[in-house]
XYZ file of C-alpha atoms in Angstrom:
435
model
C -135.553 88.752 192.513
C -136.402 91.201 195.253
C -137.989 90.044 198.495
C -137.168 86.637 199.888
C -139.550 83.804 199.050
C -137.753 80.737 200.452
C -136.952 80.782 204.181
C -134.500 78.002 205.002
C -133.554 77.849 208.696
C -131.378 74.793 209.370
C -130.712 75.817 212.970
C -134.396 75.797 213.886
C -135.466 73.042 211.477
C -137.843 75.355 209.655
C -138.427 75.588 205.906
C -141.129 77.864 204.513
C -142.103 79.036 201.022
C -143.997 82.276 200.483
C -147.228 81.699 198.552
C -146.151 84.343 196.046
C -144.000 81.615 194.504
C -147.242 79.940 193.373
C -149.456 82.939 192.630
C -147.370 85.864 191.369
C -147.266 86.302 187.571
C -143.992 88.259 187.777
C -142.403 85.283 189.549
C -143.766 82.979 186.849
C -142.255 85.171 184.124
C -138.872 85.196 185.859
C -138.943 81.398 186.109
C -139.027 81.122 182.329
C -135.837 83.140 181.870
C -133.915 82.141 184.983
C -134.820 78.450 185.138
C -136.352 77.115 181.916
C -134.000 79.076 179.660
C -130.951 77.898 181.647
C -131.435 74.278 182.756
C -131.248 70.986 180.932
C -134.878 70.049 180.178
C -136.367 66.658 179.391
C -137.447 66.309 175.756
C -138.285 62.631 175.320
C -137.003 59.079 175.197
C -134.843 57.662 172.412
C -137.388 54.891 171.849
C -139.876 57.501 170.622
C -137.708 58.052 167.523
C -136.572 54.469 166.884
C -135.632 54.635 163.188
C -133.969 57.151 160.864
C -136.567 59.705 159.813
C -138.787 59.308 162.883
C -139.656 62.395 164.871
C -141.831 63.822 167.647
C -142.867 67.443 168.160
C -143.733 68.941 171.538
C -143.318 71.968 173.759
C -140.256 72.062 175.991
C -139.773 74.923 178.408
C -142.484 76.895 176.663
C -140.873 76.491 173.219
C -142.066 74.265 170.356
C -139.332 71.802 169.367
C -138.839 68.752 167.163
C -136.810 65.746 168.287
C -135.799 63.851 165.158
C -133.544 60.940 164.322
C -131.841 61.992 161.104
C -131.147 59.749 158.144
C -127.648 59.416 159.636
C -129.137 57.871 162.804
C -128.269 60.847 165.047
C -130.949 62.295 167.346
C -131.183 66.094 167.236
C -133.481 68.667 168.829
C -134.522 71.593 166.608
C -136.577 74.713 167.108
C -139.953 74.010 165.498
C -139.842 77.298 163.628
C -138.971 78.177 160.050
C -135.962 80.549 159.949
C -137.657 82.408 157.075
C -140.796 83.809 158.731
C -141.175 81.728 161.894
C -144.040 79.344 161.086
C -144.075 75.850 162.591
C -142.380 73.419 160.243
C -143.946 70.380 161.935
C -147.604 70.308 163.032
C -147.946 66.569 163.675
C -147.131 65.156 167.144
C -145.139 62.250 165.687
C -144.329 60.600 162.405
C -141.766 59.560 159.824
C -140.254 62.062 157.389
C -137.236 62.476 155.148
C -137.833 66.229 155.228
C -139.903 68.967 156.857
C -141.790 71.508 154.760
C -142.852 74.915 155.975
C -146.502 75.394 154.896
C -146.085 79.156 154.521
C -143.633 79.391 151.580
C -142.589 75.767 150.942
C -139.102 76.069 152.373
C -137.951 72.493 152.896
C -135.507 71.081 155.446
C -133.846 67.683 155.728
C -134.444 65.583 158.822
C -130.955 66.679 159.879
C -132.089 70.317 159.890
C -130.440 71.563 156.686
C -132.310 73.844 154.296
C -132.547 71.867 151.050
C -135.260 73.617 149.030
C -136.306 77.236 148.409
C -138.939 78.095 145.758
C -137.908 80.828 143.290
C -134.392 81.193 144.693
C -133.485 83.794 142.063
C -135.497 86.295 144.091
C -132.664 86.449 146.621
C -129.379 88.261 146.187
C -125.992 86.698 145.453
C -125.150 86.570 149.168
C -128.010 84.199 149.964
C -126.721 80.820 151.172
C -128.909 77.888 152.207
C -126.355 76.937 154.837
C -127.235 80.132 156.736
C -130.898 79.157 157.086
C -130.943 75.695 158.606
C -133.272 74.908 161.482
C -131.987 76.274 164.791
C -130.435 73.361 166.641
C -130.582 73.181 170.414
C -127.768 71.572 172.351
C -128.989 68.116 173.348
C -127.686 64.922 174.883
C -129.033 61.711 176.355
C -128.406 59.580 179.416
C -129.485 55.923 179.317
C -132.061 56.766 176.639
C -133.497 59.905 178.277
C -133.016 62.901 175.950
C -132.550 66.425 177.329
C -131.904 69.796 175.715
C -130.767 73.191 176.953
C -131.510 76.593 175.449
C -128.529 78.175 177.213
C -125.519 78.395 174.857
C -123.352 79.032 177.907
C -124.663 76.120 179.989
C -121.418 75.106 181.719
C -122.291 71.520 182.573
C -122.590 68.383 180.559
C -125.880 66.550 180.948
C -124.295 63.936 183.210
C -122.842 66.645 185.434
C -126.215 68.378 185.583
C -128.060 65.174 186.520
C -125.692 64.637 189.468
C -127.054 61.932 191.791
C -130.163 61.407 189.639
C -128.071 59.176 187.355
C -128.146 56.470 190.043
C -131.932 56.284 189.741
C -131.985 56.493 185.966
C -129.617 53.513 185.996
C -132.070 51.588 188.204
C -134.749 52.226 185.585
C -132.637 51.529 182.495
C -131.259 48.305 183.981
C -134.738 46.784 184.059
C -134.148 45.426 180.566
C -131.151 43.850 178.859
C -132.294 45.099 175.442
C -133.534 48.569 176.413
C -136.605 50.401 177.635
C -139.359 51.864 175.462
C -142.168 54.360 175.786
C -145.514 52.606 175.329
C -147.454 54.229 172.510
C -149.984 56.802 173.654
C -149.786 59.728 176.045
C -151.984 61.334 178.672
C -152.331 65.074 178.068
C -154.117 67.102 180.685
C -153.597 70.004 183.038
C -154.603 71.642 186.285
C -155.662 75.072 187.451
C -152.709 75.312 189.791
C -149.051 76.273 189.804
C -146.725 73.694 188.223
C -144.524 73.495 191.332
C -147.437 72.162 193.377
C -147.532 69.061 191.164
C -143.765 68.644 191.479
C -144.141 68.690 195.257
C -147.111 66.338 195.154
C -145.409 63.828 192.861
C -142.534 63.255 195.273
C -144.742 63.338 198.398
C -145.629 60.014 200.050
C -146.963 61.672 203.208
C -150.315 62.266 201.476
C -150.752 58.752 200.083
C -153.015 57.096 202.645
C -154.896 60.320 203.415
C -155.649 61.415 199.852
C -155.855 58.058 198.047
C -158.101 56.171 200.481
C -160.065 54.521 197.668
C -156.910 53.063 196.130
C -155.566 51.922 199.488
C -158.841 50.091 200.162
C -158.824 48.613 196.663
C -155.329 47.102 196.700
C -155.664 45.900 200.288
C -158.904 44.149 199.288
C -156.754 42.273 196.741
C -154.325 41.177 199.435
C -151.535 43.707 198.800
C -150.277 46.039 201.507
C -150.400 49.723 200.561
C -147.375 51.958 201.258
C -146.947 52.463 204.990
C -147.047 55.758 206.821
C -143.447 55.195 207.865
C -140.503 53.529 206.191
C -138.152 53.781 203.252
C -135.905 56.787 202.805
C -135.767 60.164 201.076
C -132.701 61.692 199.425
C -131.460 64.959 198.043
C -129.479 64.220 194.877
C -127.922 67.625 194.263
C -128.806 70.509 191.886
C -132.487 70.387 192.751
C -133.017 66.660 192.135
C -134.457 64.347 194.776
C -135.951 60.913 195.305
C -137.789 58.741 197.734
C -137.615 54.976 197.854
C -140.031 52.576 199.534
C -138.825 49.075 200.407
C -140.385 46.589 200.034
C -142.486 47.614 197.065
C -146.255 47.573 197.250
C -146.277 45.767 193.875
C -144.059 45.620 190.794
C -145.203 43.902 187.582
C -141.545 43.629 186.546
C -140.533 40.833 188.917
C -142.275 41.361 192.252
C -145.484 39.325 192.501
C -148.211 40.159 195.013
C -151.768 38.828 195.339
C -153.115 41.751 193.310
C -151.581 40.069 190.228
C -153.030 36.924 188.616
C -151.542 33.666 189.946
C -150.728 32.440 186.423
C -148.006 35.092 185.995
C -146.323 34.416 189.330
C -143.857 31.835 188.038
C -142.828 34.119 185.168
C -142.235 37.063 187.510
C -140.201 34.871 189.837
C -138.134 33.594 186.891
C -137.465 37.210 185.886
C -136.414 38.001 189.448
C -133.951 35.095 189.352
C -132.401 36.430 186.132
C -131.879 39.812 187.787
C -130.013 38.105 190.624
C -127.774 36.400 188.051
C -127.094 39.721 186.303
C -126.613 42.051 189.254
C -126.293 40.030 192.447
C -128.954 39.696 195.123
C -128.642 43.175 196.680
C -128.859 45.261 193.517
C -131.449 42.934 191.971
C -133.669 43.449 195.006
C -133.295 47.215 194.716
C -134.190 47.188 191.012
C -137.176 44.858 191.280
C -138.385 45.173 194.872
C -138.665 48.914 195.599
C -141.063 51.701 194.652
C -139.393 54.998 193.725
C -140.264 58.562 192.829
C -137.472 60.490 191.087
C -137.636 64.253 190.656
C -135.295 65.862 188.107
C -135.197 69.639 188.378
C -137.000 71.571 187.164
C -140.051 69.745 185.771
C -139.553 65.999 185.291
C -140.978 63.262 187.515
C -140.376 59.553 186.974
C -142.533 57.366 189.175
C -141.150 53.823 189.202
C -143.759 51.856 191.088
C -146.638 49.715 189.864
C -145.625 50.958 186.434
C -143.062 53.478 185.229
C -144.543 56.901 184.570
C -142.615 59.716 182.904
C -144.424 62.906 183.869
C -143.419 66.271 182.363
C -145.016 69.214 184.174
C -144.971 72.533 182.320
C -145.967 76.000 183.522
C -148.662 77.820 181.541
C -149.153 80.712 183.945
C -148.819 81.264 187.681
C -152.088 79.419 188.235
C -152.144 76.878 185.423
C -150.015 73.931 184.277
C -150.005 71.326 181.526
C -149.039 67.712 182.187
C -147.775 65.064 179.770
C -147.512 61.496 181.045
C -146.298 58.367 179.251
C -145.546 54.847 180.394
C -142.112 53.238 180.088
C -141.507 49.487 179.979
C -138.854 46.885 179.038
C -138.781 46.196 175.298
C -138.480 42.466 175.932
C -141.373 42.265 178.404
C -143.655 39.235 178.473
C -146.860 40.213 176.559
C -149.170 39.177 179.424
C -147.159 41.186 181.922
C -147.117 44.163 179.527
C -150.916 44.117 179.495
C -150.933 43.825 183.276
C -148.570 46.784 183.527
C -150.748 48.949 181.261
C -153.900 48.006 183.149
C -152.500 48.897 186.559
C -150.814 52.027 185.201
C -154.198 53.291 183.987
C -155.986 52.095 187.116
C -153.773 54.198 189.370
C -152.257 57.004 187.265
C -154.653 57.303 184.330
C -156.749 60.472 183.897
C -159.737 58.606 185.371
C -157.681 56.391 187.688
C -157.618 56.235 191.450
C -154.770 58.714 191.995
C -154.602 61.366 189.271
C -158.047 62.931 189.851
C -157.274 63.091 193.583
C -153.952 64.806 192.903
C -155.427 67.301 190.446
C -158.247 68.185 192.835
C -155.911 68.703 195.794
C -153.367 70.928 194.022
C -156.221 73.031 192.676
C -157.554 73.192 196.231
C -154.175 74.465 197.430
C -154.107 77.103 194.689
C -157.543 78.380 195.705
C -156.546 78.303 199.369
C -153.702 80.701 198.635
C -156.321 83.386 197.996
C -156.406 83.663 201.779
C -153.505 86.074 201.796
C -153.370 86.176 205.599
C -151.957 82.617 205.310
C -148.625 83.487 203.742
C -146.449 80.397 203.802
C -146.339 76.716 202.928
C -144.368 74.671 205.445
C -141.954 72.029 204.108
C -140.068 71.324 207.341
C -141.071 67.703 207.810
C -138.025 65.514 208.446
C -135.476 68.315 208.917
C -134.667 67.093 212.423
C -133.995 63.491 211.288
C -130.624 61.987 210.513
C -132.254 59.716 207.912
C -135.413 61.246 206.398
C -138.165 58.837 205.392
C -140.326 58.800 202.268
C -143.044 60.684 204.166
C -140.579 63.521 204.829
C -140.084 66.558 202.612
C -136.354 66.489 201.876
C -136.762 66.109 198.064
C -139.098 69.119 197.962
C -136.629 71.181 199.979
C -133.843 70.229 197.563
C -136.056 71.437 194.701
C -136.767 74.747 196.400
C -133.142 75.373 197.340
C -132.101 75.079 193.696
C -135.091 77.158 192.611
C -134.041 79.872 195.067
C -130.405 79.831 193.880
C -131.340 80.180 190.220
C -134.013 82.810 190.798
C -131.354 84.897 192.546
C -128.916 84.297 189.668
C -126.792 82.069 191.848
C -124.786 79.003 190.962
C -123.866 75.843 192.788
C -120.332 75.176 191.556
C -119.083 75.400 195.130
C -121.332 72.524 196.195
C -120.786 68.842 195.702
C -123.392 67.307 193.442
C -124.882 64.608 195.634
C -126.590 64.620 199.046
C -125.398 68.135 199.894
C -128.481 69.354 201.691
C -129.201 65.960 203.181
C -125.806 66.045 204.898
C -126.455 69.588 206.120
C -129.781 68.575 207.617
C -128.254 65.451 209.174
C -125.573 67.536 210.819
C -128.256 69.808 212.242
C -130.144 66.809 213.611
C -126.975 65.478 215.226
C -126.338 68.867 216.887
C -129.812 68.754 218.308
């Protein structure tokens, strides 16, 4: 990249981002090659392909892919493109198949990606080998059920190394069930006329909660539950662009944290679940798993909001001023049926396309995007909390961690010289102590 876009001044506790990062189409094009073609990207959850032959197809990093569990039980991620002439080999969003057939010329591939059928093969020369024309396989791996892929054949890190401190929070999610977590069937597919990074910032921002979501705050407080406070909890940088904030105590958790917004008849069951967590993990960790609200950001485009429900939100760029959003709900496989229904209801009430929060969030990021047309206003300020030794959830440390990694990669940098966890948080704390 040429001119600077991110201005990070630890000495003066100032962090600014030039609005070109959100509006410039050349920047958007560079992001695809320097970020989305290089990083590990979230594809899906193992529970979405539960049995041999099951598959899902979706776009990842601007590329159509298929995540399939082969007949051998192994999950693979393939390019959704026939190696013959490039047509999609899978047009359905999900299903069960022993093989994939290209509709253009009937080339057929096993669910492990091997080419197994070619009509009129005698039309090819003696050097033609089926083994040379299997589906292109992307390097993939999973952590605690979350499947990622990378399009970079020279990606130097394993998935676990790439996730850095984010693994701590994925563990807190995965440990919510002894038998595993599962994606609840159905997805929310929508978008916004705004840059994708604005939704990443918004999703990890608690500072806006009471201001923007006044209707929801009034609603849950009318039910006897305290909404998230202006102050409290803590924010963390987790290394390599990942960040999180954590609010304790939780506003409400259908897992094992009863509040008056839940029916009284499920209280005893939630409390029994909470007791089992104490037996499994001890009181301190059990309280952290069941009694906190969290927002986890995994660079570049994955948000997991672990609050009144668990939302997996994948945010994809379409252009500088447009994004697409895919959201699904995650829950324990062994969840009580009544509590599962409660979880789904509150998930839709808050985060559904017509819920209390999502329309507010879409409207405000689109408002920001339009506001950037005022080119005399050049910068967004993300300095909140830089002067604190322990940033709170209403501070902007996770967003700064995102932008620091974005800036490194856009300038073809690397972070091998940095430790993976809490790097920038320590740097900011040291600055606050000097002050």
